[in-house]
mmCIF file of C-alpha atoms in Angstrom:
data_model
loop_
_atom_site.group_PDB
_atom_site.id
_atom_site.type_symbol
_atom_site.label_atom_id
_atom_site.label_comp_id
_atom_site.label_asym_id
_atom_site.label_seq_id
_atom_site.Cartn_x
_atom_site.Cartn_y
_atom_site.Cartn_z
ATOM 1 C CA MET A 119 -14.724 18.260 14.793
ATOM 2 C CA LYS A 120 -12.824 15.865 17.067
ATOM 3 C CA HIS A 121 -14.426 12.811 15.374
ATOM 4 C CA LYS A 122 -13.613 14.206 11.927
ATOM 5 C CA ILE A 123 -9.913 14.522 12.858
ATOM 6 C CA ILE A 124 -9.869 10.977 14.246
ATOM 7 C CA PHE A 125 -11.485 9.691 11.043
ATOM 8 C CA ILE A 126 -8.997 11.588 8.847
ATOM 9 C CA LEU A 127 -6.088 10.082 10.819
ATOM 10 C CA ALA A 128 -7.595 6.586 10.950
ATOM 11 C CA VAL A 129 -8.133 6.133 7.199
ATOM 12 C CA PRO A 130 -4.417 6.229 6.199
ATOM 13 C CA ILE A 131 -3.461 4.059 9.187
ATOM 14 C CA LEU A 132 -6.084 1.443 8.280
ATOM 15 C CA PHE A 133 -5.058 1.575 4.625
ATOM 16 C CA VAL A 134 -1.335 1.006 5.313
ATOM 17 C CA SER A 135 -2.000 -1.702 7.909
ATOM 18 C CA GLY A 136 -4.328 -3.335 5.406
ATOM 19 C CA LEU A 137 -1.652 -3.223 2.721
ATOM 20 C CA ILE A 138 0.771 -5.022 5.018
ATOM 21 C CA THR A 139 -1.707 -7.709 6.070
ATOM 22 C CA GLY A 140 -3.731 -7.995 2.871
ATOM 23 C CA HIS A 141 -6.959 -7.275 4.743
ATOM 24 C CA TYR A 142 -8.412 -3.887 4.088
ATOM 25 C CA ILE A 143 -11.747 -2.383 3.242
ATOM 26 C CA GLY A 144 -12.803 -3.410 -0.243
ATOM 27 C CA PHE A 145 -10.230 -6.192 -0.626
ATOM 28 C CA ASP A 146 -11.781 -9.603 -1.143
ATOM 29 C CA SER A 147 -9.226 -12.027 0.295
ATOM 30 C CA LYS A 148 -11.035 -14.886 -1.481
ATOM 31 C CA LYS A 149 -9.902 -13.526 -4.845
ATOM 32 C CA GLU A 150 -6.774 -14.882 -6.430
ATOM 33 C CA GLY A 151 -4.666 -11.779 -5.778
ATOM 34 C CA LYS A 152 -3.602 -10.970 -2.255
ATOM 35 C CA ILE A 153 -0.825 -9.405 -0.238
ATOM 36 C CA LEU A 154 1.192 -12.041 1.618
ATOM 37 C CA GLY A 155 3.275 -9.724 3.786
ATOM 38 C CA LEU A 156 6.202 -7.364 4.057
ATOM 39 C CA ASN A 157 9.073 -8.601 1.885
ATOM 40 C CA HIS A 158 11.743 -5.933 2.181
ATOM 41 C CA VAL A 159 12.704 -2.446 3.230
ATOM 42 C CA GLY A 160 14.869 -0.452 0.826
ATOM 43 C CA LEU A 161 17.576 1.644 2.469
ATOM 44 C CA ARG A 162 19.601 4.314 0.674
ATOM 45 C CA VAL A 163 23.125 4.367 2.112
ATOM 46 C CA ALA A 164 26.037 6.803 1.684
ATOM 47 C CA ASP A 165 28.723 4.106 1.899
ATOM 48 C CA PHE A 166 27.398 1.011 0.147
ATOM 49 C CA GLU A 167 30.320 -1.319 0.951
ATOM 50 C CA LYS A 168 30.390 -0.250 4.616
ATOM 51 C CA ALA A 169 26.625 -0.850 4.912
ATOM 52 C CA LEU A 170 26.891 -4.237 3.212
ATOM 53 C CA GLU A 171 29.723 -5.213 5.549
ATOM 54 C CA PHE A 172 27.680 -4.118 8.591
ATOM 55 C CA TYR A 173 24.562 -6.089 7.663
ATOM 56 C CA GLN A 174 26.542 -9.174 6.631
ATOM 57 C CA ASN A 175 29.332 -9.303 9.209
ATOM 58 C CA ASP A 176 28.049 -7.423 12.244
ATOM 59 C CA LEU A 177 24.399 -8.477 12.068
ATOM 60 C CA GLY A 178 24.993 -11.831 10.367
ATOM 61 C CA PHE A 179 22.495 -11.436 7.508
ATOM 62 C CA PRO A 180 23.669 -13.342 4.425
ATOM 63 C CA MET A 181 23.823 -11.438 1.159
ATOM 64 C CA THR A 182 21.471 -13.151 -1.253
ATOM 65 C CA TYR A 183 22.446 -11.179 -4.333
ATOM 66 C CA LYS A 184 24.129 -7.997 -5.503
ATOM 67 C CA PHE A 185 23.854 -6.245 -8.850
ATOM 68 C CA ASP A 186 26.390 -3.810 -10.304
ATOM 69 C CA ASN A 187 26.193 -1.560 -13.346
ATOM 70 C CA LYS A 188 28.567 -1.813 -16.351
ATOM 71 C CA GLU A 189 31.127 0.373 -14.561
ATOM 72 C CA GLY A 190 31.143 -2.000 -11.569
ATOM 73 C CA LYS A 191 29.263 0.374 -9.282
ATOM 74 C CA PRO A 192 26.535 -1.187 -7.099
ATOM 75 C CA ILE A 193 22.899 -0.883 -8.134
ATOM 76 C CA PHE A 194 21.470 -2.774 -5.150
ATOM 77 C CA ALA A 195 21.982 -5.779 -2.889
ATOM 78 C CA TYR A 196 19.660 -7.876 -0.744
ATOM 79 C CA VAL A 197 20.548 -9.273 2.667
ATOM 80 C CA GLN A 198 18.227 -11.888 4.125
ATOM 81 C CA ILE A 199 16.793 -11.557 7.629
ATOM 82 C CA SER A 200 14.355 -14.490 7.528
ATOM 83 C CA GLN A 201 12.905 -16.775 4.878
ATOM 84 C CA SER A 202 10.841 -14.028 3.259
ATOM 85 C CA THR A 203 12.180 -10.791 4.800
ATOM 86 C CA PHE A 204 15.055 -8.780 3.374
ATOM 87 C CA ILE A 205 16.852 -5.462 3.517
ATOM 88 C CA GLU A 206 17.589 -3.952 0.133
ATOM 89 C CA LEU A 207 20.648 -1.705 0.129
ATOM 90 C CA LEU A 208 20.851 1.007 -2.530
ATOM 91 C CA PRO A 209 23.501 3.705 -2.960
ATOM 92 C CA ALA A 210 22.348 7.165 -1.926
ATOM 93 C CA THR A 211 22.389 9.806 -4.659
ATOM 94 C CA GLU A 212 21.578 13.480 -4.899
ATOM 95 C CA GLU A 213 18.127 12.554 -6.188
ATOM 96 C CA HIS A 214 17.694 9.746 -3.620
ATOM 97 C CA PRO A 215 19.330 10.766 -0.311
ATOM 98 C CA GLU A 216 20.223 8.506 2.620
ATOM 99 C CA GLY A 217 17.373 6.934 4.547
ATOM 100 C CA ILE A 218 14.410 4.666 4.036
ATOM 101 C CA ASP A 219 13.637 4.656 0.314
ATOM 102 C CA HIS A 220 10.687 2.275 0.072
ATOM 103 C CA PHE A 221 9.188 -0.971 1.286
ATOM 104 C CA GLY A 222 8.161 -4.005 -0.732
ATOM 105 C CA LEU A 223 5.096 -6.165 -0.251
ATOM 106 C CA GLU A 224 5.037 -9.761 -1.476
ATOM 107 C CA THR A 225 1.898 -10.743 -3.345
ATOM 108 C CA GLN A 226 0.126 -13.720 -4.770
ATOM 109 C CA ASN A 227 -0.901 -12.730 -8.320
ATOM 110 C CA ASN A 228 0.620 -9.297 -8.729
ATOM 111 C CA GLU A 229 -1.610 -8.446 -11.679
ATOM 112 C CA ALA A 230 -4.774 -8.885 -9.587
ATOM 113 C CA VAL A 231 -3.351 -6.711 -6.805
ATOM 114 C CA VAL A 232 -2.397 -4.023 -9.361
ATOM 115 C CA SER A 233 -5.926 -4.169 -10.731
ATOM 116 C CA HIS A 234 -7.345 -3.759 -7.241
ATOM 117 C CA PHE A 235 -5.085 -0.779 -6.540
ATOM 118 C CA HIS A 236 -6.315 0.827 -9.770
ATOM 119 C CA SER A 237 -9.916 0.269 -8.640
ATOM 120 C CA LEU A 238 -9.041 2.232 -5.489
ATOM 121 C CA GLY A 239 -7.766 5.090 -7.644
ATOM 122 C CA MET A 240 -4.147 4.540 -6.636
ATOM 123 C CA GLU A 241 -1.126 5.274 -8.784
ATOM 124 C CA CYS A 242 0.370 1.907 -9.687
ATOM 125 C CA THR A 243 2.404 0.715 -12.659
ATOM 126 C CA LYS A 244 1.658 -2.456 -14.551
ATOM 127 C CA SER A 245 3.398 -5.551 -13.272
ATOM 128 C CA THR A 246 6.570 -6.366 -15.226
ATOM 129 C CA VAL A 247 9.369 -8.902 -14.880
ATOM 130 C CA SER A 248 12.438 -7.503 -13.115
ATOM 131 C CA PRO A 249 15.549 -7.778 -15.306
ATOM 132 C CA PHE A 250 17.556 -8.427 -12.143
ATOM 133 C CA THR A 251 15.635 -10.919 -9.991
ATOM 134 C CA HIS A 252 12.947 -12.049 -12.462
ATOM 135 C CA VAL A 253 10.101 -11.379 -10.003
ATOM 136 C CA ASN A 254 6.854 -9.783 -11.144
ATOM 137 C CA ILE A 255 7.113 -6.234 -9.817
ATOM 138 C CA ALA A 256 4.977 -3.101 -9.841
ATOM 139 C CA HIS A 257 5.522 0.319 -8.309
ATOM 140 C CA ALA A 258 2.824 2.123 -6.350
ATOM 141 C CA ILE A 259 2.149 5.326 -4.439
ATOM 142 C CA ASP A 260 -0.044 5.201 -1.345
ATOM 143 C CA PRO A 261 -2.602 7.952 -0.528
ATOM 144 C CA ASN A 262 0.080 9.845 1.434
ATOM 145 C CA GLY A 263 2.530 9.883 -1.480
ATOM 146 C CA ILE A 264 4.729 7.086 -0.110
ATOM 147 C CA TYR A 265 6.398 4.960 -2.768
ATOM 148 C CA PHE A 266 6.344 1.180 -2.392
ATOM 149 C CA GLU A 267 6.753 -1.941 -4.496
ATOM 150 C CA ILE A 268 4.595 -5.006 -4.843
ATOM 151 C CA LEU A 269 6.259 -8.150 -6.050
ATOM 152 C CA GLU A 270 5.441 -11.750 -6.741
ATOM 153 C CA ALA A 271 8.223 -14.282 -6.255
ATOM 154 C CA THR A 272 7.241 -16.470 -9.199
ATOM 155 C CA GLU A 273 8.602 -19.946 -9.873
ATOM 156 C CA GLY A 274 12.103 -19.656 -11.289
ATOM 157 C CA SER A 275 12.689 -16.134 -9.953
ATOM 158 C CA ASP A 276 15.874 -15.516 -7.995
ATOM 159 C CA LEU A 277 13.828 -14.375 -4.995
ATOM 160 C CA LYS A 278 11.740 -17.576 -4.975
ATOM 161 C CA LYS A 279 14.919 -19.691 -5.132
ATOM 162 C CA VAL A 280 16.477 -17.766 -2.234
ATOM 163 C CA MET A 281 13.338 -18.080 -0.098
ATOM 164 C CA ASP A 282 12.953 -21.781 -0.893
ATOM 165 C CA ASN A 283 16.588 -22.456 0.113
ATOM 166 C CA TRP A 284 16.350 -20.619 3.466
ATOM 167 C CA LYS A 285 17.665 -22.598 6.411
ATOM 168 C CA ASP A 286 17.101 -21.432 10.008
#
């Protein structure tokens, strides 16, 4: 029984660590599609402007972009921690309360990664072009029901431009 419990606990841990590194059981890293690493963590915040001020001014992370709706209310903003690591700030709502909302993994060939996720039996949308940042993006649910995004910073996308212009 003890070994069964260890196995049950180990499978999700190996799966999530594999997602982050791109090396997990059944994933052929020689194929065109692969996971390059953690790109961002999405945080739902009660006071969007206060959070943006904190991450920009107190922590010194530059805002790379911010998108507002037609009424001028924020949809989301990215602050940049390193060349390819960001925090995405999103307003908290009744449906999406304060806290960690999701994480995003950067990929090489999003479509191939989506296809692989489908072969694992995972819930994953088709890859589409974001109307905001022009990255290829898909939305997935891991075996524990945790929502995450996979995205490819394609040539010409806002994210690719921001990462290419990073200066230490």
